[in-house]
Each structure stands twice: as C-alpha cells, then as structure tokens.
mmCIF file of C-alpha atoms in Angstrom:
data_model
loop_
_atom_site.group_PDB
_atom_site.id
_atom_site.type_symbol
_atom_site.label_atom_id
_atom_site.label_comp_id
_atom_site.label_asym_id
_atom_site.label_seq_id
_atom_site.Cartn_x
_atom_site.Cartn_y
_atom_site.Cartn_z
ATOM 1 C CA MET A 1 0.280 0.213 -0.004
ATOM 2 C CA PRO A 2 2.136 2.923 -1.131
ATOM 3 C CA TRP A 3 -0.542 5.213 -1.395
ATOM 4 C CA ARG A 4 -0.470 5.223 2.570
ATOM 5 C CA GLY A 5 3.253 6.907 2.170
ATOM 6 C CA TRP A 6 2.206 9.676 -0.302
ATOM 7 C CA MET A 7 -1.116 10.656 2.230
ATOM 8 C CA ALA A 8 1.383 10.669 5.414
ATOM 9 C CA ALA A 9 3.571 12.728 3.256
ATOM 10 C CA SER A 10 0.576 14.937 1.827
ATOM 11 C CA VAL A 11 -0.767 15.508 5.240
ATOM 12 C CA ALA A 12 2.776 16.335 6.541
ATOM 13 C CA VAL A 13 3.244 19.032 3.751
ATOM 14 C CA LEU A 14 -0.409 21.043 4.272
ATOM 15 C CA ALA A 15 0.299 20.576 7.854
ATOM 16 C CA VAL A 16 3.381 22.548 7.638
ATOM 17 C CA ALA A 17 1.551 25.265 5.366
ATOM 18 C CA VAL A 18 -0.836 26.294 7.303
ATOM 19 C CA GLY A 19 1.489 26.460 9.618
ATOM 20 C CA LEU A 20 2.935 29.096 7.786
ATOM 21 C CA VAL A 21 0.183 31.061 6.765
ATOM 22 C CA ILE A 22 -0.664 30.943 10.299
ATOM 23 C CA ALA A 23 2.150 32.415 10.960
ATOM 24 C CA ASP A 24 2.763 35.042 8.116
ATOM 25 C CA ARG A 25 -0.583 36.267 9.341
ATOM 26 C CA TRP A 26 0.217 36.624 13.303
ATOM 27 C CA ALA A 27 3.192 38.913 12.453
ATOM 28 C CA GLN A 28 0.704 40.707 10.696
ATOM 29 C CA PHE A 29 -1.581 41.434 13.553
ATOM 30 C CA ASP A 30 1.232 41.828 15.904
ATOM 31 C CA ALA A 31 2.680 44.519 14.032
ATOM 32 C CA ARG A 32 -0.241 46.610 13.566
ATOM 33 C CA LEU A 33 -0.590 46.279 17.451
ATOM 34 C CA VAL A 34 3.189 47.646 18.204
ATOM 35 C CA GLN A 35 3.422 51.303 17.773
ATOM 36 C CA PRO A 36 7.220 52.595 16.048
ATOM 37 C CA ASN A 37 9.991 53.791 18.899
ATOM 38 C CA TYR A 38 10.872 56.101 16.334
ATOM 39 C CA ARG A 39 10.563 59.581 14.244
ATOM 40 C CA THR A 40 11.319 59.969 10.724
ATOM 41 C CA VAL A 41 12.881 62.848 10.162
ATOM 42 C CA THR A 42 10.169 64.398 8.070
ATOM 43 C CA SER A 43 7.790 63.965 10.673
ATOM 44 C CA SER A 44 7.558 67.365 12.081
ATOM 45 C CA ALA A 45 6.661 68.585 15.655
ATOM 46 C CA PRO A 46 3.203 69.595 16.333
ATOM 47 C CA ARG A 47 2.571 73.598 15.719
ATOM 48 C CA PRO A 48 -0.351 74.921 17.821
ATOM 49 C CA GLN A 49 -2.846 76.431 15.676
ATOM 50 C CA GLY A 50 -3.144 79.326 15.515
ATOM 51 C CA GLU A 51 1.069 80.362 16.341
ATOM 52 C CA VAL A 52 1.782 83.771 15.058
ATOM 53 C CA ILE A 53 4.529 86.343 15.221
ATOM 54 C CA ARG A 54 4.030 89.900 15.708
ATOM 55 C CA ALA A 55 6.464 92.356 14.001
ATOM 56 C CA VAL A 56 7.192 96.194 13.604
ATOM 57 C CA PHE A 57 9.015 97.038 11.070
ATOM 58 C CA ALA A 58 11.348 100.632 10.383
ATOM 59 C CA PRO A 59 9.363 102.635 8.092
ATOM 60 C CA THR A 60 11.868 103.058 5.754
ATOM 61 C CA ILE A 61 12.398 99.090 5.175
ATOM 62 C CA THR A 62 12.029 98.710 1.676
ATOM 63 C CA LEU A 63 10.173 95.525 0.036
ATOM 64 C CA VAL A 64 13.113 93.866 -0.752
ATOM 65 C CA GLU A 65 14.877 94.419 2.418
ATOM 66 C CA LEU A 66 11.455 92.726 4.079
ATOM 67 C CA GLN A 67 11.143 89.715 1.759
ATOM 68 C CA SER A 68 14.859 89.304 2.567
ATOM 69 C CA ILE A 69 14.291 89.118 6.290
ATOM 70 C CA LEU A 70 11.530 86.873 5.752
ATOM 71 C CA ASP A 71 12.945 84.182 3.995
ATOM 72 C CA GLU A 72 16.543 83.710 6.610
ATOM 73 C CA ALA A 73 13.542 83.658 9.245
ATOM 74 C CA GLN A 74 11.527 81.101 7.234
ATOM 75 C CA LEU A 75 8.071 82.903 7.892
ATOM 76 C CA ARG A 76 5.744 84.750 5.917
ATOM 77 C CA ILE A 77 3.173 86.972 6.341
ATOM 78 C CA VAL A 78 -0.629 86.366 6.812
ATOM 79 C CA SER A 79 -2.131 89.425 7.837
ATOM 80 C CA GLY A 80 -0.755 93.682 8.336
ATOM 81 C CA PRO A 81 0.378 95.532 7.903
ATOM 82 C CA THR A 82 -1.850 97.314 10.614
ATOM 83 C CA GLU A 83 -2.840 100.802 10.971
ATOM 84 C CA ALA A 84 -0.030 100.485 13.707
ATOM 85 C CA GLY A 85 2.887 98.842 10.785
ATOM 86 C CA VAL A 86 1.607 95.326 13.001
ATOM 87 C CA TYR A 87 2.058 92.188 10.936
ATOM 88 C CA SER A 88 1.410 88.687 11.612
ATOM 89 C CA LEU A 89 3.704 86.050 10.770
ATOM 90 C CA ALA A 90 3.962 82.907 10.247
ATOM 91 C CA SER A 91 6.108 80.143 10.134
ATOM 92 C CA ASP A 92 6.870 78.250 6.946
ATOM 93 C CA SER A 93 8.853 75.714 7.936
ATOM 94 C CA THR A 94 10.148 73.734 10.903
ATOM 95 C CA LEU A 95 11.937 76.210 12.726
ATOM 96 C CA THR A 96 10.525 76.786 16.338
ATOM 97 C CA VAL A 97 9.036 81.036 17.286
ATOM 98 C CA ARG A 98 11.490 81.291 19.043
ATOM 99 C CA ALA A 99 14.458 80.544 17.073
ATOM 100 C CA SER A 100 12.387 83.036 14.132
ATOM 101 C CA LEU A 101 12.191 85.085 16.428
ATOM 102 C CA ALA A 102 15.714 85.436 17.502
ATOM 103 C CA LEU A 103 16.854 85.389 13.114
ATOM 104 C CA LEU A 104 14.416 88.490 12.925
ATOM 105 C CA ARG A 105 15.692 90.342 16.294
ATOM 106 C CA GLN A 106 18.920 90.680 14.863
ATOM 107 C CA HIS A 107 18.220 93.000 12.379
ATOM 108 C CA PRO A 108 18.160 96.723 13.089
ATOM 109 C CA THR A 109 14.923 97.458 10.543
ATOM 110 C CA VAL A 110 12.851 95.495 12.954
ATOM 111 C CA ARG A 111 11.603 97.433 15.486
ATOM 112 C CA PHE A 112 9.360 95.157 17.009
ATOM 113 C CA ALA A 113 9.443 90.965 17.534
ATOM 114 C CA GLU A 114 6.936 88.857 19.714
ATOM 115 C CA GLY A 115 5.592 85.284 19.432
ATOM 116 C CA THR A 116 1.422 84.439 20.434
ATOM 117 C CA SER A 117 0.043 82.075 21.686
ATOM 118 C CA PRO A 118 -3.447 80.862 20.701
ATOM 119 C CA GLU A 119 -6.099 82.066 22.352
ATOM 120 C CA PRO A 120 -7.531 78.969 24.665
ATOM 121 C CA GLU A 121 -11.445 78.279 24.231
ATOM 122 C CA PRO A 122 -13.619 79.117 26.597
ATOM 123 C CA GLY A 123 -13.656 76.471 29.125
ATOM 124 C CA LYS A 124 -10.868 74.982 28.617
ATOM 125 C CA SER A 125 -7.632 75.550 30.740
ATOM 126 C CA PRO A 126 -4.595 76.021 28.767
#
C-alpha cells in the first residue's frame, strides 16, 4: 500500500503550509498592534494652531529688505500691516517660533517682534 506513504507526506506538507500561513498572519496582526518606537526626519513637531509672530518694521524698510528678512527667518506674512504697522507672520518651515524670533531680532530694521500663543477656548484651561 504505497498510497499510505504518499498520503502521510501530503498531510505533513499541508500541515507545514498551514503553519506558515498562520505564522505570517500573526506577524501582520502583531505589527499593527505595536506602535513604532521612532520618528522620521520628515515628521515635524506639532505646532499649536494659530501660532503667529507680531512684528513691526522700521518705516524706511524696503520691500526687498523685508522679503530677505522673512526668507532668512523662514516666515510669511499672514496679515498686515495694520494702521499701527503691525504684521502677523507665520512659520514657513519647521523652525521654532523662538528661532524665528531670534533671527528677526538680529536686524536693526525690526522694531518689535514677539510671539503669540493661541487663545484658549472658553471653558478649557491652557
């Protein structure tokens, strides 16, 4: 009865195949449960929504000088100037507000530069 030998071999192969499929599915399931313990370079730190810098420039500043300062500090104008000459600036990069403020304050044409934090919603503590 040679068919018994073949049958036993086919059952063994089938058991190994089923075991491999189960092991693969378990690895896929386990990988979804475990959070990665790393941060990629392209992941930026979360910024508070509404974070801006208020800045006042000397009245003699030219548009070219203003754009050069904003490019260096990696900022963009989001509103302004107001009647008082105040610009609202937002980050154009991953630079922190502190770093952008430091770059702004180095220029003699910057009369005032200060960061603002968003207003907390009513009923929520900061």
